[in-house]
Coordinates of C-alpha atoms in Angstrom, one line a residue:
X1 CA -3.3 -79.8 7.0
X2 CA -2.6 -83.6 7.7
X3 CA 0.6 -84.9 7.4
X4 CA -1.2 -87.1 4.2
X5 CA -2.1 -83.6 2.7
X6 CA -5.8 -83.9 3.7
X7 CA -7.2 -80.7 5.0
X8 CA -8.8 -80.7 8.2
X9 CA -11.1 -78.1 10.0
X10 CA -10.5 -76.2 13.1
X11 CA -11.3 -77.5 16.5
X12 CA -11.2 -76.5 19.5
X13 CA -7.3 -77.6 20.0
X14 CA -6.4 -76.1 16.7
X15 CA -7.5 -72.8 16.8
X16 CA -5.9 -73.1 20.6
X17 CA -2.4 -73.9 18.8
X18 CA -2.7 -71.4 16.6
X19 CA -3.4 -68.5 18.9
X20 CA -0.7 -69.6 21.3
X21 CA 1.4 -69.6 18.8
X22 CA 0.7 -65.8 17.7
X23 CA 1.0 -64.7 21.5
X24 CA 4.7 -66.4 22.0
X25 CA 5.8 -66.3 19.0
X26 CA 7.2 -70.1 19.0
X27 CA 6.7 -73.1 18.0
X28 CA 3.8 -75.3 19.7
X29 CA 4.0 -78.8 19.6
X30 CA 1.3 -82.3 21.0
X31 CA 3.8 -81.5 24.0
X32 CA 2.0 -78.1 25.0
X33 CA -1.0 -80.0 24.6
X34 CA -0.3 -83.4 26.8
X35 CA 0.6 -81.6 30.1
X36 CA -3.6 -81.3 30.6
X37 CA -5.1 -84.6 30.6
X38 CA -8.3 -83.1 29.2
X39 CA -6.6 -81.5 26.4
X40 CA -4.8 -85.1 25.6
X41 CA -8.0 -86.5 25.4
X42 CA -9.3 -84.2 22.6
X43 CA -6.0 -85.1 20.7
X44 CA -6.5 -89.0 21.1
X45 CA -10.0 -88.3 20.1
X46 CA -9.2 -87.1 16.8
X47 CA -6.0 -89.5 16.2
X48 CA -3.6 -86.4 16.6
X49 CA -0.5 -87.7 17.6
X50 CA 2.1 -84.9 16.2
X51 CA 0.9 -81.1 16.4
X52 CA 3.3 -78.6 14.9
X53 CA 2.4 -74.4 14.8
X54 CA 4.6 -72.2 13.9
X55 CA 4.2 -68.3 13.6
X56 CA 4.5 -65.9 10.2
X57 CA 6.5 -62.8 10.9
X58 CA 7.7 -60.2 9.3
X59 CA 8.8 -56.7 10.9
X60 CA 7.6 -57.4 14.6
X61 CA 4.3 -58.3 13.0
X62 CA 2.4 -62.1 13.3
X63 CA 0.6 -62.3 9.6
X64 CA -0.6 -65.7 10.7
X65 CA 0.0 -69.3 11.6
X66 CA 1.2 -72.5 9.6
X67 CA -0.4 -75.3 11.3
X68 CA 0.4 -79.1 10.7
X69 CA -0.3 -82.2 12.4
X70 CA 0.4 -86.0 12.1
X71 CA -1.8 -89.4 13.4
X72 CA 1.3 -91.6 12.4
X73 CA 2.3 -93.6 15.9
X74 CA 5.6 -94.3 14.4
X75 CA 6.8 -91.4 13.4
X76 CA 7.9 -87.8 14.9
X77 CA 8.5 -84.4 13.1
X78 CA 11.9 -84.5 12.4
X79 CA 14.6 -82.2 12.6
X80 CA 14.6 -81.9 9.3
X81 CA 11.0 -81.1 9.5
X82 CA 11.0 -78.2 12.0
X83 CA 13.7 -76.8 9.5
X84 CA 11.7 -77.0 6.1
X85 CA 8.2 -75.6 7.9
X86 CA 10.1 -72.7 9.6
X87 CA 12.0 -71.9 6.3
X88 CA 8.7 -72.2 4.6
X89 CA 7.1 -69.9 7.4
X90 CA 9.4 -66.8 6.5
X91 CA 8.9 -67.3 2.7
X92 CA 4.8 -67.6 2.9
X93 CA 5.4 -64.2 5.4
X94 CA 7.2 -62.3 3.0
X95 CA 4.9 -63.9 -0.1
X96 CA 1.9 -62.4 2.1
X97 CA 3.9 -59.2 3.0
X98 CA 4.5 -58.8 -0.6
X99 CA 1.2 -59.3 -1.8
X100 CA -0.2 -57.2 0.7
X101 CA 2.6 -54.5 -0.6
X102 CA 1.4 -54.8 -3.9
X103 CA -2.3 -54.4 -3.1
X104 CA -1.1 -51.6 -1.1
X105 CA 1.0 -49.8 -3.9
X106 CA -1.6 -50.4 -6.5
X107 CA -4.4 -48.8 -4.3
X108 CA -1.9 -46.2 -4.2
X109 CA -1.0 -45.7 -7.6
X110 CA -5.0 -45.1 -8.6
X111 CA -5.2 -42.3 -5.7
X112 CA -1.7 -40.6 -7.6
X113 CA -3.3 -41.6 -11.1
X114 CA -6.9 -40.1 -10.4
X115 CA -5.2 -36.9 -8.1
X116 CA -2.8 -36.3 -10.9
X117 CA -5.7 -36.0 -13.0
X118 CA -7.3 -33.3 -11.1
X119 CA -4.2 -31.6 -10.4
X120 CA -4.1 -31.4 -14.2
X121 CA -7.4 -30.0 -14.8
X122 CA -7.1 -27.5 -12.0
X123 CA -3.4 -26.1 -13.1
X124 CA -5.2 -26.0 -17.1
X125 CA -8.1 -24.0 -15.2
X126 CA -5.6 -21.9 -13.2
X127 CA -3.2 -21.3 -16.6
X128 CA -6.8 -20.5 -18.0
X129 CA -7.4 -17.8 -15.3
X130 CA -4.3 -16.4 -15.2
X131 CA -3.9 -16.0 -18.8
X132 CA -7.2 -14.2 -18.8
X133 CA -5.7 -12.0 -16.0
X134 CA -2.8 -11.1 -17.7
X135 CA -4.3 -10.5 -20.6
X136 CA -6.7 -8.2 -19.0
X137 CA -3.6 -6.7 -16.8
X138 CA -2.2 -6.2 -20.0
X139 CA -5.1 -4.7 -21.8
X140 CA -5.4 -2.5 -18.8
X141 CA -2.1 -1.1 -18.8
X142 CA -2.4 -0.3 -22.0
X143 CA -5.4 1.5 -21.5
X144 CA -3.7 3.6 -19.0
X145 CA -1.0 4.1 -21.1
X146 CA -2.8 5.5 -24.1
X147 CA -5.2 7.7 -21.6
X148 CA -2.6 9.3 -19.4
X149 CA 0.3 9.9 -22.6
X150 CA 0.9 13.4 -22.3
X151 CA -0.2 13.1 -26.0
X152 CA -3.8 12.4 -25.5
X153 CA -3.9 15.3 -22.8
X154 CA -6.0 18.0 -24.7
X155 CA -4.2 21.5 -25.7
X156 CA -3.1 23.6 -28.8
X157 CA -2.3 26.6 -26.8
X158 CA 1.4 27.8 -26.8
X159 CA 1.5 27.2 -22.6
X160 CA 0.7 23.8 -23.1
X161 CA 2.5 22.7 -25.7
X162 CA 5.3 23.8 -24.5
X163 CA 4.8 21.5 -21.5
X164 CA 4.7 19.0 -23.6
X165 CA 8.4 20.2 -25.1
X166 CA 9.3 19.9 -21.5
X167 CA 7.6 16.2 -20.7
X168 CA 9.4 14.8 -24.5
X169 CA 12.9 16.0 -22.7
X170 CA 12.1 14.6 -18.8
X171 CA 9.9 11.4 -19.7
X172 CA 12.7 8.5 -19.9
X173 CA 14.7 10.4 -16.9
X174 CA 14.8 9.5 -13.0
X175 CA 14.6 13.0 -12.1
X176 CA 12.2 14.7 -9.6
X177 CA 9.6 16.9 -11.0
X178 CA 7.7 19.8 -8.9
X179 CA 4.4 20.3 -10.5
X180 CA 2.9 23.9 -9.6
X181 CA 0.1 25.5 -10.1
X182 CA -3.9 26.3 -9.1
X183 CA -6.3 24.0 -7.9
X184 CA -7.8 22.1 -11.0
X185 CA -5.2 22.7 -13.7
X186 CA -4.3 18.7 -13.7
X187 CA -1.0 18.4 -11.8
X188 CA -2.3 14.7 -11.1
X189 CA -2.9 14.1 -14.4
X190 CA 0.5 15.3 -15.6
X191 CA 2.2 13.4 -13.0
X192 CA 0.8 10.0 -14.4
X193 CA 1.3 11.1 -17.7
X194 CA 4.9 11.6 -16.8
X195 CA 5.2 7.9 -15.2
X196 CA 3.5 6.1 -17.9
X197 CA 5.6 7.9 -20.5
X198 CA 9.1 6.6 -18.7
X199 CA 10.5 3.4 -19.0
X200 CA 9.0 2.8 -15.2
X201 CA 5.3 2.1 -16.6
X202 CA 5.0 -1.6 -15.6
X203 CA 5.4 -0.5 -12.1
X204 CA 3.5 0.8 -9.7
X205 CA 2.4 4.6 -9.9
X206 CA 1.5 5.0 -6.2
X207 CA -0.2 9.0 -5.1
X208 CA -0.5 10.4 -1.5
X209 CA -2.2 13.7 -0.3
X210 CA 0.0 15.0 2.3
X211 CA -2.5 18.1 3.0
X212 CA -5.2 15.2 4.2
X213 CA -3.3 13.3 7.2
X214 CA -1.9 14.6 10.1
X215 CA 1.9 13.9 10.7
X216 CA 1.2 11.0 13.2
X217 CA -0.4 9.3 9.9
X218 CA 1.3 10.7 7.2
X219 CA 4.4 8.9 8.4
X220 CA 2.9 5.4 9.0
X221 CA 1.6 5.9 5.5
X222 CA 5.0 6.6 3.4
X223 CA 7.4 4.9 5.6
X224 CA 4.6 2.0 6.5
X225 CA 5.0 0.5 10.3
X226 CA 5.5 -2.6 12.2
X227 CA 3.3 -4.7 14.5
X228 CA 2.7 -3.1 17.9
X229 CA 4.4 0.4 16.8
X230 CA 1.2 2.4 18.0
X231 CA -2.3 1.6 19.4
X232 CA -4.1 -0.1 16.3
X233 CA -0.9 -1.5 14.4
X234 CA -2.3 -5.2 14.7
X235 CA -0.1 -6.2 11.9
X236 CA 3.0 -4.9 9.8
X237 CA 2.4 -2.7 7.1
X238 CA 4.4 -1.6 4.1
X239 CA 4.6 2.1 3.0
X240 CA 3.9 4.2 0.0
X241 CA 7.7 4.3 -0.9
X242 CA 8.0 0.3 -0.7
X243 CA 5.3 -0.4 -2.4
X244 CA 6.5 2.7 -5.3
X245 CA 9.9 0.9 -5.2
X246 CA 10.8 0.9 -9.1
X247 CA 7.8 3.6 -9.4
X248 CA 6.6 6.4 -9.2
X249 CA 5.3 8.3 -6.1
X250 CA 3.2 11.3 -6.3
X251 CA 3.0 13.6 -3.7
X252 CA 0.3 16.0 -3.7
X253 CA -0.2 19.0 -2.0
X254 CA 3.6 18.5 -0.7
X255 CA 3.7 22.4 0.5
X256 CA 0.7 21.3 2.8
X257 CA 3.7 19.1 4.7
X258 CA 4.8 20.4 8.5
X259 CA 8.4 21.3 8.7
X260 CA 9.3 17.5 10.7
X261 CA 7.6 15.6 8.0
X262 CA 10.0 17.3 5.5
X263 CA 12.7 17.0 7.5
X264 CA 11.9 12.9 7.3
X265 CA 11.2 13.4 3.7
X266 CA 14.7 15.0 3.2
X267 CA 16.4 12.4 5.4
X268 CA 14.5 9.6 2.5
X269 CA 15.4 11.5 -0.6
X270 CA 19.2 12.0 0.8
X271 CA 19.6 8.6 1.9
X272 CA 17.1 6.3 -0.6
X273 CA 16.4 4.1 2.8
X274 CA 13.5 4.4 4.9
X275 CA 12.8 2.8 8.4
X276 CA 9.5 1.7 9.1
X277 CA 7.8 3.5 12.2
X278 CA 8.8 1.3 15.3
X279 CA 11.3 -1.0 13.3
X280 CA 15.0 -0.6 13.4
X281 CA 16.4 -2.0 9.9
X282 CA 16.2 0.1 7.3
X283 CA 14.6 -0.5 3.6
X284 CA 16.0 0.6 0.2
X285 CA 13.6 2.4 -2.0
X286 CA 14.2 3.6 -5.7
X287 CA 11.3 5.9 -6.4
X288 CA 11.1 8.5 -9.1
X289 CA 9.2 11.5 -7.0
X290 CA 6.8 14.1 -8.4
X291 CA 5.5 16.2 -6.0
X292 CA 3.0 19.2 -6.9
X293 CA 1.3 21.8 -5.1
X294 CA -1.0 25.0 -5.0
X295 CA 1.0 27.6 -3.3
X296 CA 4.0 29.4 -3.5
X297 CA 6.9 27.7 -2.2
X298 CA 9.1 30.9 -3.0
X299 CA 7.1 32.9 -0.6
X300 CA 7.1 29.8 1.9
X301 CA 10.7 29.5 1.4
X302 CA 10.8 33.2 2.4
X303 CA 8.3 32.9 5.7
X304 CA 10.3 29.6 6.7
X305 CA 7.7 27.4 6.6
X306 CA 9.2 24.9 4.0
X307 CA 12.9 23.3 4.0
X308 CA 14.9 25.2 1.3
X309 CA 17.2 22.0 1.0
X310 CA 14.1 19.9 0.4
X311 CA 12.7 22.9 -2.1
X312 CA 16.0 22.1 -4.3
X313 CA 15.7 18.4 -3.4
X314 CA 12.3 18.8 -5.3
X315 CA 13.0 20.9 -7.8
X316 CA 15.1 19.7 -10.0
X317 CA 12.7 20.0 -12.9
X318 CA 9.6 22.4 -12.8
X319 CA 6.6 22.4 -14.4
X320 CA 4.2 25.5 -13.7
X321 CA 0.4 24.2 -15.3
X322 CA -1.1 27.7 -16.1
X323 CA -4.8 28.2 -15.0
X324 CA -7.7 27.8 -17.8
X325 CA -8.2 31.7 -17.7
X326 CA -5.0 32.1 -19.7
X327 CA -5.2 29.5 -22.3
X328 CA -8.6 30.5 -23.7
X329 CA -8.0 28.9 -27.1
X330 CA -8.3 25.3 -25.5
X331 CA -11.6 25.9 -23.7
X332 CA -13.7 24.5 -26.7
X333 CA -11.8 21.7 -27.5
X334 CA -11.9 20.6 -23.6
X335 CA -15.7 21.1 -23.5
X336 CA -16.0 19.1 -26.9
X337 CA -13.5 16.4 -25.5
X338 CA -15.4 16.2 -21.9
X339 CA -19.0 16.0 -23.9
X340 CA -18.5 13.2 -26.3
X341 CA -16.4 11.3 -23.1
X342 CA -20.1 11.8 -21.1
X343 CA -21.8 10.7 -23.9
X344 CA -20.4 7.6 -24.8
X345 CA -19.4 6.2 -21.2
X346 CA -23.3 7.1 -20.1
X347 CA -24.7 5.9 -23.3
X348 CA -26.3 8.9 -24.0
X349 CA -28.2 10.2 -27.3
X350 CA -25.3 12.6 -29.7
X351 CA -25.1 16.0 -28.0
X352 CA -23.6 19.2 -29.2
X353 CA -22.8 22.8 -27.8
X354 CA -24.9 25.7 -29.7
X355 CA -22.7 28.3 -30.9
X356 CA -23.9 30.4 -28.1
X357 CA -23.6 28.6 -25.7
X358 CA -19.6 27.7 -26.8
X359 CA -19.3 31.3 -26.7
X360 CA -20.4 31.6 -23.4
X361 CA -18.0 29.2 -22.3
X362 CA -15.5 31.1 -23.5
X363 CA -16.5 34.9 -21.4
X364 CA -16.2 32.6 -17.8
X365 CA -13.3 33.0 -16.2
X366 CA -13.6 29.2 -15.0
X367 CA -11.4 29.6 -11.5
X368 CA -12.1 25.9 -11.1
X369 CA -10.0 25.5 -13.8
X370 CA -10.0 22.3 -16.0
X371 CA -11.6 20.4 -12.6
X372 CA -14.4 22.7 -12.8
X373 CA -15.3 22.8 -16.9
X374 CA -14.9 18.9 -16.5
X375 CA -17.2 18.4 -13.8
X376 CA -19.8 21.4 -15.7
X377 CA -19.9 19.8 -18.5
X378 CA -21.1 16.5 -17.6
X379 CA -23.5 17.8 -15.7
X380 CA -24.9 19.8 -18.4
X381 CA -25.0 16.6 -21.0
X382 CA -27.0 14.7 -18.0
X383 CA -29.6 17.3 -16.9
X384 CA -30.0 18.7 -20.5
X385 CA -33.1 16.7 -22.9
X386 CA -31.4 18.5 -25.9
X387 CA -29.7 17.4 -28.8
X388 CA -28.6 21.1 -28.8
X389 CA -27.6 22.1 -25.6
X390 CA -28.6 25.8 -25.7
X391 CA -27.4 28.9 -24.3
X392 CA -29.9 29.0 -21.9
X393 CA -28.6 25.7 -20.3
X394 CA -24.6 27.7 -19.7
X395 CA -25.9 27.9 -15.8
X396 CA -22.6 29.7 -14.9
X397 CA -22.7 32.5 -12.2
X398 CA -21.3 35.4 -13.9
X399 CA -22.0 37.9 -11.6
X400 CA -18.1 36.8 -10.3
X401 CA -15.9 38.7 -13.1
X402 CA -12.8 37.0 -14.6
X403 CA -9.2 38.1 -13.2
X404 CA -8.2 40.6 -14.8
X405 CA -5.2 43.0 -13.6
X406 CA -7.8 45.5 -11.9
X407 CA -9.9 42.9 -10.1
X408 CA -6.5 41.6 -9.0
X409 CA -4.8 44.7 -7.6
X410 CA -8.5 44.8 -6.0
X411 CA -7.7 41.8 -4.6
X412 CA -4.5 42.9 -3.2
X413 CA -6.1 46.2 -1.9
X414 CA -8.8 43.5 0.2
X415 CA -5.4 41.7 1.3
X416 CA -3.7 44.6 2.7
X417 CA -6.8 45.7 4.2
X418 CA -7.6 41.9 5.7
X419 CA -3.6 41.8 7.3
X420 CA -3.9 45.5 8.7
X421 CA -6.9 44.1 11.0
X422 CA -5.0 41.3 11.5
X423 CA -2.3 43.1 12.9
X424 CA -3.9 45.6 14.7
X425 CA -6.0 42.8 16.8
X426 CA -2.2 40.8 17.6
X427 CA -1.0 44.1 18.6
X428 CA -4.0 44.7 20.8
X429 CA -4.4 41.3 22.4
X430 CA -0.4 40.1 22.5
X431 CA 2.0 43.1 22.1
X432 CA 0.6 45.6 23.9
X433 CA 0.1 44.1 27.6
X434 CA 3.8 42.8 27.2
X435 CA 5.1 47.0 25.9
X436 CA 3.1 48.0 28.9
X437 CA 4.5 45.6 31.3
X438 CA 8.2 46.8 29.4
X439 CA 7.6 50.3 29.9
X440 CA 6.2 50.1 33.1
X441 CA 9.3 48.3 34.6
X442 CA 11.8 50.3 32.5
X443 CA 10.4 54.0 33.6
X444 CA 8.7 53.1 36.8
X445 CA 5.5 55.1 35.0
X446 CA 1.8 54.8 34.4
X447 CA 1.3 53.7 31.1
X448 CA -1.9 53.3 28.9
X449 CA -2.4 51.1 26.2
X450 CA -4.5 53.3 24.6
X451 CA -1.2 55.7 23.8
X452 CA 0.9 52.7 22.4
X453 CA -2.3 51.8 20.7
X454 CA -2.5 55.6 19.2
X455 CA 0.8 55.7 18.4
X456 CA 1.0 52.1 16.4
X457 CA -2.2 53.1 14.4
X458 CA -0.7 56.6 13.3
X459 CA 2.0 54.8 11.7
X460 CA 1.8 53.7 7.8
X461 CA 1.3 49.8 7.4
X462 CA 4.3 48.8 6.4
X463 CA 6.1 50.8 9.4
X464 CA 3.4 49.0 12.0
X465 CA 4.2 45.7 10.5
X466 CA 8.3 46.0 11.3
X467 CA 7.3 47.6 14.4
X468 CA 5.1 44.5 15.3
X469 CA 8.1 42.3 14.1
X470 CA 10.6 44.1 16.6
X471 CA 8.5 43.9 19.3
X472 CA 7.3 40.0 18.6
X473 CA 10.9 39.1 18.4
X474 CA 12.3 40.9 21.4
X475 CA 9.2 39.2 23.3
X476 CA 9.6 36.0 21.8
X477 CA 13.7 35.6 22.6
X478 CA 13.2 37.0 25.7
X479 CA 10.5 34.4 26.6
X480 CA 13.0 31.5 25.4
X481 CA 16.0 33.7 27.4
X482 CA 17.5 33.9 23.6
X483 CA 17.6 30.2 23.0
X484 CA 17.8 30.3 19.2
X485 CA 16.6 26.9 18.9
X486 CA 13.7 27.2 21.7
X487 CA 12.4 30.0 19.8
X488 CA 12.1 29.0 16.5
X489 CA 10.2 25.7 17.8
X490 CA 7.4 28.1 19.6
X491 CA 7.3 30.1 16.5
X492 CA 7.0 27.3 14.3
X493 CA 9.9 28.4 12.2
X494 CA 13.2 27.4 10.8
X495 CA 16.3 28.2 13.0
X496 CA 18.1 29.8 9.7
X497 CA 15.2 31.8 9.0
X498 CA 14.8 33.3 13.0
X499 CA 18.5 34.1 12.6
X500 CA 18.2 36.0 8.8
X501 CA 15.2 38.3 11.0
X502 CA 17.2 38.4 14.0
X503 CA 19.7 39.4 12.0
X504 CA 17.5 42.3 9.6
X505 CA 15.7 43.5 12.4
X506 CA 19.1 44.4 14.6
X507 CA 17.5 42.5 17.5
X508 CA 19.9 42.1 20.6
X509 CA 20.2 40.4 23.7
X510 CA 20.0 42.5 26.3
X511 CA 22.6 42.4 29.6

């Protein structure tokens, strides 16, 4: 721009000026220029007398130039000058800066505008989705509450209703339930229909079969591990009493546990903590436990094979499920219960029992229990092309006769039988050598093991068996040099029960 207000276009000394000026950042004046001859020339060419460049910054940054020149002979930028074009340099800076700003900002703004907009249609999909979730979580919980109520579990028979006396008295409690009784009879099923009966339902209900891991991962599994405790822990896991926390854990088959893993369980159930395997800080748990099992704790309890503290521990409330065999009366209304359930989930044409065939159902002695009429019947709606299914369709094998008190003392008779072998083979293969040994150090003497061997089977069973004890125990404390505790680890016993046999057997140390 001329000093007349004309505008002018950039030469070769202009565009010169004005990049000098954005590298040093100072004013350039015709004085920059008239130290080259060549470059005064240009000037004179053009009229320039007065040249004046001055830089636009803002925050360490050149936006540009303001340029200005002058032909007038007679007259020089003044001091005044200089001042006006470098006070109007800042404010066309901060004009630009501003503008730029504002273009800036209102790019901006349409990014926010257009991400708010799909952040608002993704949440209103995502509150879509999770209200279809929890409405199926809810619908599902419900389900589970209406198929596991103790109400819906089928049964007019005396035994079973007064189980349910027992679940309407124990359903809103904390307390631990022991579930007994034979394979099949539904302790599962009773143990869920205890949880979603209490006021824990909306948490977890979390089972575990301790009869199908060894001890190594039975322990990982309820107490969960960290990272690096064994060979294949890549990662921290939590355990079936963490993630039962406010629940209900269910422990199956809990006489199937070794004696340490009770012991751990005790320690759990004592303290309400558990400590991960490999980690040091201990975790609170609040679990309701039901635990259930197939065998006879009493006689466990007796053999030393299960914790008697843990047995009360567990045993606050019991509930013994009786087997099929003695609640006849709800045979037909399981089999009628179990067919319509096949029909309808494997949309199958109406089906019916014959009246032969229900009372054919009824003569088995079903030692599957529920398990096995369940799993029966379904196979007989599927296989059969019947509306009717027929007598001639009961494919049970009954050839093996219900239990009855004679085929039970039988039973017994084949038990006595099966442990007389078995001790007479221990005595041969383990006691024996070590009497021989005994007697031939004692008396100095020749001694066959056919005469012990004689002598043993001469004597009634129950006399052999304490004899075999005796002689086991003397053995076994004199192999350990009578170290109580030794002893009861190789016999895979409790230390109180080694002492109550010690003790009824009169077995001393010798000097």
């Amino acid at each position: 721009m001329r000093s007349d207000g004309q505008m002018i276009q950039p030469t070769g000394y202009v565009e010169e000026a004005i990049e000098l000026a954005k590298k040093e950042d100072r004013p350039i004046t015709e004085e920059d220029f008239y130290r080259d001859p060549e470059k005064k020339k240009i000037l004179s060419q053009y009229g320039v007398v007065r040249i004046l460049a001055l830089s636009l910054p803002v925050r360490e940054r050149i936006l540009g130039v303001l340029y200005v020149d002058s032909c007038n002979n007679t007259k020089e930028f003044s001091e005044q000058d200089r001042i006006f074009f470098y006070a109007l340099t800042r404010q066309m800076a901060f004009a630009l800066e501003n503008a730029r700003l504002y273009e800036e900002n209102l790019e901006a703004k349409k990014k926010v505008e257009e991400l708010n907009r799909e952040l608002e249609i993704k949440f209103r999909e995502q509150q879509e989705e999770l209200e279809e979730v929890r409405d199926t979580l809810e619908v599902n919980l419900r389900e589970l509450e209406r198929r596991y109520t103790y109400h819906n579990i089928i049964g007019k028979s005396k035994a079973i209703q007064d189980i349910f006396d027992i679940l309407d008295k124990i359903s809103p409690t904390n307390l631990p339930v022991l579930i007994t009784g034979e394979s099949g009879t539904g302790k599962e099923l009773i143990a869920k229909s205890l949880h979603y009966s209490s006021p824990r339902k909306d948490k977890p209900f979390i089972s575990v079969n301790c009869a199908a891991l060894p001890d190594s991962l039975l322990e990982s599994e309820l107490f969960g591990h960290k990272k690096g405790a064994f060979t294949g822990a890549s990662q921290d896991k939590k355990g079936l009493f963490e993630m039962a926390h406010h629940g209900t854990l269910f422990l199956d088959e809990v006489g199937d546990m070794s004696l340490k893993m009770q012991r751990e369980l005790l320690r759990v159930l004592q303290e309400g903590e558990i400590r991960p395997v490999g980690g040091r800080d201990v975790i609170k748990v609040n679990a309701r436990i039901v635990a259930a099992t197939n065998r006879n704790l009493q006689d466990m309890l007796q053999e030393g094979s299960f914790r008697e503290d843990l047995y009360y521990r567990l045993n606050v409330i019991h509930i013994e499920l009786p087997p099929l065999r003695e609640r006849k009366e709800d045979i037909l209304l399981l089999a009628e219960h179990f067919l319509q359930s096949v029909v309808r989930e494997e949309n199958l044409p109406p089906k019916r029992f014959a009246p032969e065939s229900l009372k054919k159902l009824m003569e088995y002695s079903w030692p599957g229990n529920v398990r096995e009429l369940r799993n029966f019947v379904e196979r007989t709606a599927l296989m059969s092309s019947n509306s009717v299914i027929g007598p001639d369709e009961i494919l049970l094998d009954f050839s093996a006769k219900p239990l009855t008190e004679t085929s039970l003392k039988d039973t017994t008779s084949l038990l006595v039988q099966e442990l007389r072998a078995e001790l007479h083979a221990a005595i041969r293969e383990e006691i024996l050598p070590e009497l021989v040994a005994h007697q031939k150090k004692e008396q100095n003497t020749t001694v066959k093991k056919e005469d012990i061997w004689n002598q043993l089977l001469e004597l009634p069973f129950q006399e052999a068996k304490q004899k075999f004890i005796e002689l086991y125990l003397s053995e076994l404390l004199k192999s350990t040099r009578y170290n109580i505790t030794q002893a009861a680890e190789k016999a895979k016993i409790l230390r109180s029960y080694l002492h109550k046999l010690i003790k009824k057997y009169n077995i001393l140390e010798e000097e």
